[in-house]
Amino acid sequence: MKLPFINDFVVKEDVCNMHCKYCLTGTSIFKEKGTVKNPKASLIYTDSSDLKRHMDTVTESICNAFGISILKISGGEILLIEGIMDYIRKHAVNYKKVQILTNGMLLTPDLLRQLKEIKNICLQISLDHHTIEGNGYRTPTPEKLQRILDNLDHAAQSGLPIEINCVLHDKNTHFLASFADYLMKYKEQITLFPFPVRGKNKYDFYPNVNQLSGIEEIINRYTEYQEILPPKIYLKYLLRFLQSGRREIPCIFPKVAIGSFDDGNITPCANYWFSSLGNILNEEPQTVLEKINTDRIYSVLTHDRHRPAECTQCFTPWEILNLYAIGELSITDLKRLPLYSFDGLEEALLEINVKEATPR
């Protein structure tokens, strides 16, 4: 196995059934705009569709080149695609873990049953709070929020491992502990991953310094909540990031993950879509994929001190891998999290020199 070992695959990122106010879709600067003439027709994964051909080509090209262990699939809203289960069933067998990011609106009991049957699926559900006050940037009506909460309940009952993608902002950070209290009933199934709001308009939503007491509270009560939280060190670095506005530790994420899109674009960082290595649908795939971990952009993205502003101001659940790289987490710590609980993780991470990556 060799790096990278994660493919973060984004499909139809501009097609969604929700309108979150802090949505990151507009972050991309290399995507073509307004090219889809029939959006409904473009959301069908069948033998005769361009979408199927594109999704399969991108996925298979990357998997064959690198022996990817983790496939993450997201949108937009990925479950809007007709036939998406056919794609998941076809490709899941090639990976140790498949993570599906969804807003939860379309998680029916039948769909959850099908996902559970595949065995290596992890769900990632975007939800900022269980109240309208805390989740208002995502769901402006009680009816929509209740539907998501009901579907979360179904998902937990299905036995699928679940991460809660909890974006921290000025509406939920100060009472994050009440969300943790709500989620404790799912303590065998759920990991709550809080992380700061991102994107070019993030300061319209950013929590103020007084609201950071909500993070301090869950750290102080970590023993009480540890069954639904990531490692405590993640939360400590999260708090320090929110206090300073800048990351303190190096980032190895571009070395271990590829950002890919159904239109063929490949980006060296799956967190920010500001640079393309090329397009494997329009160019020779091998030529594009040879740039991964060799293009000079990687020395910029992973530099200890002189990083782009987008990098210094970035903190996501992938920070778990950076904490491993600086020796704050062990392989055992990683494998306690469902996404990383697979044979071969040690081999993949052997290429990361922990001693070279030290916190500043």
Short mmCIF file of C-alpha atoms in Angstrom, two decimals, residues 59-199:
data_model
loop_
_atom_site.label_atom_id
_atom_site.label_comp_id
_atom_site.label_asym_id
_atom_site.label_seq_id
_atom_site.Cartn_x
_atom_site.Cartn_y
_atom_site.Cartn_z
CA THR A 59 -13.15 6.24 -9.15
CA GLU A 60 -11.47 3.33 -10.92
CA SER A 61 -8.55 5.38 -12.27
CA ILE A 62 -7.59 6.55 -8.78
CA CYS A 63 -8.20 3.20 -7.11
CA ASN A 64 -6.11 1.32 -9.69
CA ALA A 65 -3.26 3.83 -9.46
CA PHE A 66 -2.95 3.97 -5.69
CA GLY A 67 -4.80 1.06 -4.07
CA ILE A 68 -7.01 3.46 -2.13
CA SER A 69 -8.29 2.19 1.25
CA ILE A 70 -10.92 4.85 2.05
CA LEU A 71 -13.46 6.21 -0.40
CA LYS A 72 -15.46 9.20 0.79
CA ILE A 73 -18.47 10.16 -1.35
CA SER A 74 -20.28 13.48 -1.04
CA GLY A 75 -22.15 16.14 -3.00
CA GLY A 76 -24.20 18.38 -3.05
CA GLU A 77 -26.52 15.79 -1.68
CA ILE A 78 -25.24 12.45 -2.92
CA LEU A 79 -28.50 10.60 -2.21
CA LEU A 80 -30.33 12.69 -4.81
CA ILE A 81 -28.63 10.63 -7.52
CA GLU A 82 -30.94 7.98 -8.93
CA GLY A 83 -29.12 4.65 -8.83
CA ILE A 84 -26.50 5.76 -6.32
CA MET A 85 -26.81 2.46 -4.47
CA ASP A 86 -25.69 0.66 -7.64
CA TYR A 87 -22.54 2.78 -7.63
CA ILE A 88 -21.91 2.14 -3.93
CA ARG A 89 -22.42 -1.62 -4.25
CA LYS A 90 -20.19 -1.80 -7.33
CA HIS A 91 -17.24 0.06 -5.83
CA ALA A 92 -17.43 -0.60 -2.08
CA VAL A 93 -15.83 -4.04 -2.49
CA ASN A 94 -12.56 -2.36 -3.52
CA TYR A 95 -12.11 -0.43 -0.26
CA LYS A 96 -11.58 -1.03 3.42
CA LYS A 97 -14.06 1.74 4.27
CA VAL A 98 -16.59 3.80 2.34
CA GLN A 99 -17.84 6.99 3.98
CA ILE A 100 -21.02 8.64 2.71
CA LEU A 101 -21.65 12.28 3.59
CA THR A 102 -25.32 13.27 3.58
CA ASN A 103 -27.57 15.92 5.08
CA GLY A 104 -29.83 13.11 6.29
CA MET A 105 -33.04 14.21 4.57
CA LEU A 106 -33.24 11.13 2.33
CA LEU A 107 -32.12 8.39 4.73
CA THR A 108 -35.05 5.98 4.51
CA PRO A 109 -35.14 2.72 6.49
CA ASP A 110 -34.86 0.73 3.24
CA LEU A 111 -31.80 2.68 2.12
CA LEU A 112 -30.21 2.22 5.53
CA ARG A 113 -30.86 -1.52 5.35
CA GLN A 114 -29.12 -1.68 1.97
CA LEU A 115 -26.14 0.28 3.25
CA LYS A 116 -25.83 -1.94 6.32
CA GLU A 117 -25.71 -5.04 4.10
CA ILE A 118 -22.57 -3.74 2.36
CA LYS A 119 -20.62 -4.15 5.64
CA ASN A 120 -17.90 -1.46 5.23
CA ILE A 121 -20.08 1.67 5.13
CA CYS A 122 -19.67 4.61 7.51
CA LEU A 123 -22.24 7.40 7.48
CA GLN A 124 -21.34 11.04 7.95
CA ILE A 125 -24.41 13.17 8.67
CA SER A 126 -24.25 16.97 8.65
CA LEU A 127 -26.07 18.33 11.68
CA ASP A 128 -25.12 21.31 13.83
CA HIS A 129 -27.61 20.87 16.68
CA HIS A 130 -30.88 19.19 17.60
CA THR A 131 -32.66 22.54 18.01
CA ILE A 132 -33.79 25.12 15.46
CA GLU A 133 -31.75 27.73 17.30
CA GLY A 134 -28.54 25.76 16.87
CA ASN A 135 -29.27 24.30 13.42
CA GLY A 136 -30.93 27.35 11.89
CA TYR A 137 -28.26 27.95 9.25
CA ARG A 138 -29.13 24.51 7.86
CA THR A 139 -32.82 23.93 8.59
CA PRO A 140 -35.00 27.04 8.97
CA THR A 141 -38.18 25.03 9.75
CA PRO A 142 -38.94 22.61 12.60
CA GLU A 143 -40.40 20.14 10.09
CA LYS A 144 -37.12 19.74 8.18
CA LEU A 145 -35.09 19.43 11.35
CA GLN A 146 -37.45 16.82 12.79
CA ARG A 147 -37.20 14.79 9.61
CA ILE A 148 -33.42 14.73 9.90
CA LEU A 149 -33.57 13.82 13.60
CA ASP A 150 -36.00 10.99 12.84
CA ASN A 151 -33.70 9.72 10.11
CA LEU A 152 -30.72 9.97 12.44
CA ASP A 153 -32.65 7.78 14.85
CA HIS A 154 -33.31 5.24 12.09
CA ALA A 155 -29.64 5.33 11.10
CA ALA A 156 -28.49 4.67 14.66
CA GLN A 157 -30.98 1.80 14.99
CA SER A 158 -29.61 0.28 11.77
CA GLY A 159 -26.26 -0.31 13.43
CA LEU A 160 -24.26 1.74 10.93
CA PRO A 161 -21.34 3.70 12.43
CA ILE A 162 -22.10 7.43 12.20
CA GLU A 163 -20.07 10.62 12.36
CA ILE A 164 -21.94 13.85 13.01
CA ASN A 165 -20.41 16.68 10.99
CA CYS A 166 -21.07 19.57 13.36
CA VAL A 167 -20.11 22.97 11.95
CA LEU A 168 -19.38 25.43 14.76
CA HIS A 169 -20.76 28.95 14.39
CA ASP A 170 -22.33 31.75 16.40
CA LYS A 171 -25.65 29.89 16.81
CA ASN A 172 -24.45 26.60 18.33
CA THR A 173 -20.93 26.80 19.78
CA HIS A 174 -21.93 28.21 23.16
CA PHE A 175 -24.30 25.33 23.92
CA LEU A 176 -22.58 22.42 22.23
CA ALA A 177 -22.86 20.40 25.44
CA SER A 178 -26.64 20.25 25.11
CA PHE A 179 -26.17 18.65 21.67
CA ALA A 180 -23.79 16.15 23.25
CA ASP A 181 -26.43 15.43 25.90
CA TYR A 182 -28.96 14.75 23.15
CA LEU A 183 -26.60 12.40 21.27
CA MET A 184 -25.62 10.35 24.33
CA LYS A 185 -28.56 8.04 23.68
CA TYR A 186 -26.66 6.89 20.58
CA LYS A 187 -23.35 6.38 22.37
CA GLU A 188 -22.73 2.99 20.77
CA GLN A 189 -23.13 4.34 17.23
CA ILE A 190 -22.16 8.00 16.97
CA THR A 191 -19.06 10.19 17.04
CA LEU A 192 -19.68 13.93 17.25
CA PHE A 193 -17.01 15.80 15.24
CA PRO A 194 -17.24 19.59 15.79
CA PHE A 195 -15.16 21.84 13.54
CA PRO A 196 -15.21 25.56 12.64
CA VAL A 197 -17.28 27.07 9.85
CA ARG A 198 -15.13 27.56 6.75
CA GLY A 199 -15.22 29.35 3.42
#
